[in-house]
Structure formats: structure tokens, C-alpha cells
Amino acid sequence: FDFRCGRLDVSTHPFSTGVPGDHRITTRYRDTDFLDALQGTAHETGHASYEAGLPEEWNRQPVGQARSMSIHESQSLLFEKQLFLAPPFVAFLTPLLHEHFPTLRQYDSRRLWQAMTRVRPGLIRVAADEVTYPMHVILRHEIESALINANLEASDIPELWNTRMQEYLGLSTTGDYRNGCMQDIHWPSGAFGYFPSYTLGALNAAQICAALRASLPDLDALLAAGDFRPIRVWLGERIWSQGSFLDAQELMLRATGSTTHAEPFISHLRTRYLGC
């Protein structure tokens, strides 16, 4: 992140904003979990990097804007889930964590990586691991679809939410609206149909990372050295500088060799969490 053209601040919920040449990202801190801030910052750095890499000569023109939220989320999730959580980068990060958090010196990079990639069903979408996260999105999408198609009344949302949470994640939200159907800002703000962009972004991120690895065989060595320059050049050429000249699927086709599909994401989950 180029701090000559941006800054990092604190907010209740991480976000990225700004204008060309001045990119603002925020993070949040929890006394009980420093990893939350680190991963949130990595996520927003992906968003800001995409915005900073858009074609300057088309600034403020439609073709100079980000392509879509599924592409935008692919960049944030590429940084947060694919690169930040890669074991070689965690190995690079570990000495820095030991320096700033002396109580962590008893944990090597393997133990820290295991803590970062722990899979556990939870009530809160934004705190979910990448394995269970899609179920949070599917639940919301199903409820949105039912509402829009007049098959569900707003007053019925809490009951359906609780039913689906128990079916998908084995958790109950009976009487718990705060950690249930009212936890997101999207519906109160009118952002219906937005949630699928997160899972589409995760699919795109895994697919882009696979193409990135094929183009940069020394990717693990770069991550182990904390050197993101070749990675940023590759992304800049294939994703960021393209703006909205191409539709999302043509952009994915040219960058990765195929349109969006689920297999790279499934393969990523199997490799990372099942070792196969």
C-alpha cells in the first residue's frame, strides 16, 4: 500500500474509499483477536490497490471505473484469503508478530497459520472462515429471493433465518436478532442482491490466484520474502488497468483462461483444509 497516496485509519467496520490519488482504508481492532485487524487490513488493501491501479487516462469516465463488485471482492479476497493466509507469507509475518507480540514467541508459523485458518461455524458473516462463509451468503440470497418474489413477508425473516442457520451451520438464532437477521447493513440500506458478490469474489479470487501461480512459479518464494511487487505488476496488467473496458467474464477469461467457475475455489479449499 502506497502511504504517499493514502492512509489507514480506524472504524467500527473496515472499508475502503477515496478518490484517485488519495485512497483511504480503515480497520478495526479487538483486544481479544489481533488477527481480525490484520486480515481486515489485508482485505481493504486489496480493494484500494484495485482502485489505485485503474487506468489514469480514463479517470472519471465509465470505462475507467472498477468492473463490478464480484471483481472488486476478488481483489480483496485474493489479498486476504489467498495471499495473506498462504503458509509462506505467514512464515514471513511470524518474526514481525514475535517482535510486536512477545507472548506469541512460543508459537511458530505453523501454529499461527493453524489459528488463522481455523474452521468453526459461527453466527456472524463477517467473522466467518472461508469454508463456512458461502453458507451465510446462500442463506441471505434465499431470503432475498423469497422477499423479492413475494413469497415471504419481512415479519417472517427471523423464523426462516433461524431455520436455515440450523440446517446449514447447526446454530440457533431464536430471539437473537442482533446476531441473526439484523447483523448486516445491506438490507436497511437497500442493497438487495449484493451478498452473492462476496462468494462470486471468492470464486474469482481462487481462479485468479491459480493463474497467478501458473504465471509466477516462484510465487511461494516471493510471499516468503514479503515481496509483492511482481504480484502487483501481474494484477495491474491483467485486472486493474483494464477498468471496465471488458465485461466481468471477458476479463476473467483473458486473465485466467476461462470464465468464472467453481473448481479452483473447491480445489483451494480441499488443498488448504483437507490436504488433498
mmCIF file of N, CA, C and O in Angstrom, residues 145-199:
data_model
loop_
_atom_site.group_PDB
_atom_site.id
_atom_site.type_symbol
_atom_site.label_atom_id
_atom_site.label_comp_id
_atom_site.label_asym_id
_atom_site.label_seq_id
_atom_site.Cartn_x
_atom_site.Cartn_y
_atom_site.Cartn_z
ATOM 1 N N SER A 145 -34.413 -13.566 -2.295
ATOM 2 C CA SER A 145 -35.196 -14.039 -3.439
ATOM 3 C C SER A 145 -36.660 -14.237 -3.054
ATOM 4 O O SER A 145 -37.576 -13.870 -3.806
ATOM 5 N N ALA A 146 -36.884 -14.804 -1.878
ATOM 6 C CA ALA A 146 -38.254 -15.024 -1.420
ATOM 7 C C ALA A 146 -38.973 -13.700 -1.189
ATOM 8 O O ALA A 146 -40.159 -13.552 -1.509
ATOM 9 N N LEU A 147 -38.283 -12.719 -0.629
ATOM 10 C CA LEU A 147 -38.881 -11.407 -0.404
ATOM 11 C C LEU A 147 -39.240 -10.727 -1.727
ATOM 12 O O LEU A 147 -40.350 -10.218 -1.902
ATOM 13 N N ILE A 148 -38.289 -10.724 -2.652
ATOM 14 C CA ILE A 148 -38.490 -10.020 -3.922
ATOM 15 C C ILE A 148 -39.592 -10.677 -4.740
ATOM 16 O O ILE A 148 -40.352 -9.995 -5.442
ATOM 17 N N ASN A 149 -39.708 -11.992 -4.620
ATOM 18 C CA ASN A 149 -40.732 -12.721 -5.368
ATOM 19 C C ASN A 149 -42.048 -12.837 -4.613
ATOM 20 O O ASN A 149 -42.950 -13.584 -5.020
ATOM 21 N N ALA A 150 -42.172 -12.071 -3.505
ATOM 22 C CA ALA A 150 -43.414 -12.014 -2.718
ATOM 23 C C ALA A 150 -43.805 -13.367 -2.146
ATOM 24 O O ALA A 150 -44.994 -13.644 -1.939
ATOM 25 N N ASN A 151 -42.796 -14.198 -1.871
ATOM 26 C CA ASN A 151 -43.066 -15.490 -1.237
ATOM 27 C C ASN A 151 -42.767 -15.465 0.256
ATOM 28 O O ASN A 151 -42.885 -16.499 0.928
ATOM 29 N N LEU A 152 -42.385 -14.289 0.756
ATOM 30 C CA LEU A 152 -42.021 -14.158 2.169
ATOM 31 C C LEU A 152 -42.321 -12.746 2.631
ATOM 32 O O LEU A 152 -42.067 -11.783 1.901
ATOM 33 N N GLU A 153 -42.878 -12.609 3.834
ATOM 34 C CA GLU A 153 -43.087 -11.299 4.440
ATOM 35 C C GLU A 153 -41.894 -10.966 5.329
ATOM 36 O O GLU A 153 -41.239 -11.868 5.883
ATOM 37 N N ALA A 154 -41.617 -9.684 5.480
ATOM 38 C CA ALA A 154 -40.483 -9.263 6.304
ATOM 39 C C ALA A 154 -40.600 -9.796 7.727
ATOM 40 O O ALA A 154 -39.588 -10.160 8.352
ATOM 41 N N SER A 155 -41.811 -9.884 8.217
ATOM 42 C CA SER A 155 -42.019 -10.366 9.591
ATOM 43 C C SER A 155 -41.661 -11.847 9.747
ATOM 44 O O SER A 155 -41.467 -12.330 10.862
ATOM 45 N N ASP A 156 -41.552 -12.568 8.624
ATOM 46 C CA ASP A 156 -41.224 -13.995 8.675
ATOM 47 C C ASP A 156 -39.722 -14.265 8.602
ATOM 48 O O ASP A 156 -39.291 -15.421 8.729
ATOM 49 N N ILE A 157 -38.929 -13.210 8.386
ATOM 50 C CA ILE A 157 -37.487 -13.392 8.203
ATOM 51 C C ILE A 157 -36.819 -14.049 9.410
ATOM 52 O O ILE A 157 -36.038 -15.000 9.245
ATOM 53 N N PRO A 158 -37.062 -13.592 10.645
ATOM 54 C CA PRO A 158 -36.349 -14.208 11.775
ATOM 55 C C PRO A 158 -36.552 -15.718 11.878
ATOM 56 O O PRO A 158 -35.591 -16.461 12.143
ATOM 57 N N GLU A 159 -37.766 -16.167 11.648
ATOM 58 C CA GLU A 159 -38.035 -17.608 11.759
ATOM 59 C C GLU A 159 -37.328 -18.388 10.662
ATOM 60 O O GLU A 159 -36.707 -19.434 10.925
ATOM 61 N N LEU A 160 -37.405 -17.887 9.426
ATOM 62 C CA LEU A 160 -36.740 -18.579 8.324
ATOM 63 C C LEU A 160 -35.230 -18.531 8.505
ATOM 64 O O LEU A 160 -34.525 -19.517 8.225
ATOM 65 N N TRP A 161 -34.714 -17.401 8.954
ATOM 66 C CA TRP A 161 -33.281 -17.262 9.217
ATOM 67 C C TRP A 161 -32.827 -18.336 10.212
ATOM 68 O O TRP A 161 -31.815 -19.015 9.983
ATOM 69 N N ASN A 162 -33.543 -18.464 11.289
ATOM 70 C CA ASN A 162 -33.190 -19.441 12.314
ATOM 71 C C ASN A 162 -33.246 -20.874 11.769
ATOM 72 O O ASN A 162 -32.353 -21.692 12.021
ATOM 73 N N THR A 163 -34.270 -21.147 10.978
ATOM 74 C CA THR A 163 -34.408 -22.486 10.400
ATOM 75 C C THR A 163 -33.229 -22.818 9.495
ATOM 76 O O THR A 163 -32.631 -23.902 9.600
ATOM 77 N N ARG A 164 -32.865 -21.881 8.615
ATOM 78 C CA ARG A 164 -31.777 -22.128 7.672
ATOM 79 C C ARG A 164 -30.414 -22.164 8.383
ATOM 80 O O ARG A 164 -29.538 -22.944 7.997
ATOM 81 N N MET A 165 -30.222 -21.335 9.395
ATOM 82 C CA MET A 165 -28.964 -21.371 10.140
ATOM 83 C C MET A 165 -28.772 -22.723 10.810
ATOM 84 O O MET A 165 -27.659 -23.259 10.865
ATOM 85 N N GLN A 166 -29.855 -23.284 11.328
ATOM 86 C CA GLN A 166 -29.748 -24.606 11.955
ATOM 87 C C GLN A 166 -29.490 -25.681 10.908
ATOM 88 O O GLN A 166 -28.714 -26.615 11.139
ATOM 89 N N GLU A 167 -30.102 -25.545 9.726
ATOM 90 C CA GLU A 167 -29.894 -26.523 8.662
ATOM 91 C C GLU A 167 -28.470 -26.456 8.107
ATOM 92 O O GLU A 167 -27.837 -27.486 7.877
ATOM 93 N N TYR A 168 -27.962 -25.231 7.893
ATOM 94 C CA TYR A 168 -26.694 -25.060 7.199
ATOM 95 C C TYR A 168 -25.483 -25.103 8.130
ATOM 96 O O TYR A 168 -24.429 -25.612 7.758
ATOM 97 N N LEU A 169 -25.630 -24.535 9.339
ATOM 98 C CA LEU A 169 -24.467 -24.404 10.218
ATOM 99 C C LEU A 169 -24.696 -24.985 11.612
ATOM 100 O O LEU A 169 -23.803 -24.934 12.456
ATOM 101 N N GLY A 170 -25.889 -25.504 11.876
ATOM 102 C CA GLY A 170 -26.149 -26.121 13.171
ATOM 103 C C GLY A 170 -26.226 -25.145 14.319
ATOM 104 O O GLY A 170 -25.971 -25.507 15.477
ATOM 105 N N LEU A 171 -26.611 -23.891 14.031
ATOM 106 C CA LEU A 171 -26.659 -22.849 15.052
ATOM 107 C C LEU A 171 -28.060 -22.267 15.146
ATOM 108 O O LEU A 171 -28.764 -22.146 14.143
ATOM 109 N N SER A 172 -28.444 -21.872 16.354
ATOM 110 C CA SER A 172 -29.767 -21.288 16.572
ATOM 111 C C SER A 172 -29.663 -19.783 16.787
ATOM 112 O O SER A 172 -28.756 -19.303 17.471
ATOM 113 N N THR A 173 -30.593 -19.042 16.177
ATOM 114 C CA THR A 173 -30.691 -17.595 16.407
ATOM 115 C C THR A 173 -32.065 -17.232 16.960
ATOM 116 O O THR A 173 -32.511 -16.093 16.819
ATOM 117 N N THR A 174 -32.713 -18.159 17.606
ATOM 118 C CA THR A 174 -34.037 -17.904 18.177
ATOM 119 C C THR A 174 -33.990 -16.714 19.133
ATOM 120 O O THR A 174 -33.235 -16.711 20.110
ATOM 121 N N GLY A 175 -34.768 -15.680 18.829
ATOM 122 C CA GLY A 175 -34.828 -14.496 19.677
ATOM 123 C C GLY A 175 -33.586 -13.626 19.646
ATOM 124 O O GLY A 175 -33.491 -12.652 20.396
ATOM 125 N N ASP A 176 -32.629 -13.941 18.780
ATOM 126 C CA ASP A 176 -31.358 -13.199 18.736
ATOM 127 C C ASP A 176 -31.252 -12.463 17.403
ATOM 128 O O ASP A 176 -30.548 -12.899 16.492
ATOM 129 N N TYR A 177 -31.960 -11.353 17.289
ATOM 130 C CA TYR A 177 -31.952 -10.601 16.034
ATOM 131 C C TYR A 177 -30.597 -9.948 15.781
ATOM 132 O O TYR A 177 -30.162 -9.826 14.634
ATOM 133 N N ARG A 178 -29.946 -9.518 16.842
ATOM 134 C CA ARG A 178 -28.663 -8.812 16.684
ATOM 135 C C ARG A 178 -27.624 -9.692 15.994
ATOM 136 O O ARG A 178 -26.897 -9.231 15.115
ATOM 137 N N ASN A 179 -27.544 -10.953 16.395
ATOM 138 C CA ASN A 179 -26.600 -11.878 15.781
ATOM 139 C C ASN A 179 -27.247 -12.718 14.692
ATOM 140 O O ASN A 179 -26.633 -13.643 14.170
ATOM 141 N N GLY A 180 -28.477 -12.352 14.376
ATOM 142 C CA GLY A 180 -29.211 -13.046 13.331
ATOM 143 C C GLY A 180 -29.477 -12.135 12.159
ATOM 144 O O GLY A 180 -28.556 -11.601 11.540
ATOM 145 N N CYS A 181 -30.761 -11.919 11.878
ATOM 146 C CA CYS A 181 -31.135 -11.264 10.623
ATOM 147 C C CYS A 181 -30.884 -9.760 10.595
ATOM 148 O O CYS A 181 -31.022 -9.137 9.534
ATOM 149 N N MET A 182 -30.487 -9.142 11.716
ATOM 150 C CA MET A 182 -30.237 -7.697 11.709
ATOM 151 C C MET A 182 -28.756 -7.352 11.830
ATOM 152 O O MET A 182 -28.393 -6.225 12.120
ATOM 153 N N GLN A 183 -27.886 -8.320 11.574
ATOM 154 C CA GLN A 183 -26.456 -8.078 11.758
ATOM 155 C C GLN A 183 -25.817 -7.317 10.604
ATOM 156 O O GLN A 183 -24.748 -6.729 10.756
ATOM 157 N N ASP A 184 -26.426 -7.315 9.429
ATOM 158 C CA ASP A 184 -25.839 -6.667 8.253
ATOM 159 C C ASP A 184 -26.492 -5.325 7.967
ATOM 160 O O ASP A 184 -27.669 -5.116 8.266
ATOM 161 N N ILE A 185 -25.748 -4.451 7.325
ATOM 162 C CA ILE A 185 -26.279 -3.134 6.968
ATOM 163 C C ILE A 185 -26.981 -3.157 5.607
ATOM 164 O O ILE A 185 -27.689 -2.228 5.236
ATOM 165 N N HIS A 186 -26.810 -4.223 4.851
ATOM 166 C CA HIS A 186 -27.228 -4.249 3.453
ATOM 167 C C HIS A 186 -28.727 -4.030 3.254
ATOM 168 O O HIS A 186 -29.126 -3.178 2.443
ATOM 169 N N TRP A 187 -29.550 -4.783 3.958
ATOM 170 C CA TRP A 187 -30.985 -4.647 3.743
ATOM 171 C C TRP A 187 -31.526 -3.302 4.224
ATOM 172 O O TRP A 187 -32.300 -2.660 3.499
ATOM 173 N N PRO A 188 -31.140 -2.818 5.415
ATOM 174 C CA PRO A 188 -31.620 -1.488 5.816
ATOM 175 C C PRO A 188 -31.196 -0.376 4.846
ATOM 176 O O PRO A 188 -31.907 0.619 4.704
ATOM 177 N N SER A 189 -30.050 -0.576 4.174
ATOM 178 C CA SER A 189 -29.584 0.453 3.237
ATOM 179 C C SER A 189 -30.106 0.231 1.824
ATOM 180 O O SER A 189 -29.799 1.007 0.918
ATOM 181 N N GLY A 190 -30.876 -0.830 1.622
ATOM 182 C CA GLY A 190 -31.461 -1.087 0.316
ATOM 183 C C GLY A 190 -30.572 -1.852 -0.644
ATOM 184 O O GLY A 190 -30.880 -1.945 -1.834
ATOM 185 N N ALA A 191 -29.458 -2.426 -0.146
ATOM 186 C CA ALA A 191 -28.506 -3.130 -1.019
ATOM 187 C C ALA A 191 -28.921 -4.582 -1.217
ATOM 188 O O ALA A 191 -28.191 -5.508 -0.861
ATOM 189 N N PHE A 192 -30.104 -4.770 -1.814
ATOM 190 C CA PHE A 192 -30.573 -6.126 -2.095
ATOM 191 C C PHE A 192 -29.830 -6.685 -3.303
ATOM 192 O O PHE A 192 -29.565 -5.965 -4.270
ATOM 193 N N GLY A 193 -29.501 -7.963 -3.259
ATOM 194 C CA GLY A 193 -28.785 -8.600 -4.354
ATOM 195 C C GLY A 193 -27.275 -8.459 -4.284
ATOM 196 O O GLY A 193 -26.572 -8.918 -5.178
ATOM 197 N N TYR A 194 -26.771 -7.835 -3.228
ATOM 198 C CA TYR A 194 -25.333 -7.582 -3.120
ATOM 199 C C TYR A 194 -24.569 -8.790 -2.592
ATOM 200 O O TYR A 194 -23.430 -9.039 -3.002
ATOM 201 N N PHE A 195 -25.165 -9.540 -1.696
ATOM 202 C CA PHE A 195 -24.439 -10.603 -0.994
ATOM 203 C C PHE A 195 -23.748 -11.610 -1.916
ATOM 204 O O PHE A 195 -22.626 -12.025 -1.623
ATOM 205 N N PRO A 196 -24.359 -12.041 -3.029
ATOM 206 C CA PRO A 196 -23.669 -13.019 -3.874
ATOM 207 C C PRO A 196 -22.321 -12.538 -4.395
ATOM 208 O O PRO A 196 -21.467 -13.364 -4.745
ATOM 209 N N SER A 197 -22.106 -11.212 -4.463
ATOM 210 C CA SER A 197 -20.821 -10.717 -4.969
ATOM 211 C C SER A 197 -19.663 -11.185 -4.095
ATOM 212 O O SER A 197 -18.529 -11.324 -4.572
ATOM 213 N N TYR A 198 -19.915 -11.453 -2.809
ATOM 214 C CA TYR A 198 -18.851 -11.922 -1.925
ATOM 215 C C TYR A 198 -18.389 -13.332 -2.306
ATOM 216 O O TYR A 198 -17.187 -13.616 -2.378
ATOM 217 N N THR A 199 -19.361 -14.218 -2.550
ATOM 218 C CA THR A 199 -18.969 -15.581 -2.920
ATOM 219 C C THR A 199 -18.466 -15.635 -4.356
ATOM 220 O O THR A 199 -17.510 -16.357 -4.655
#
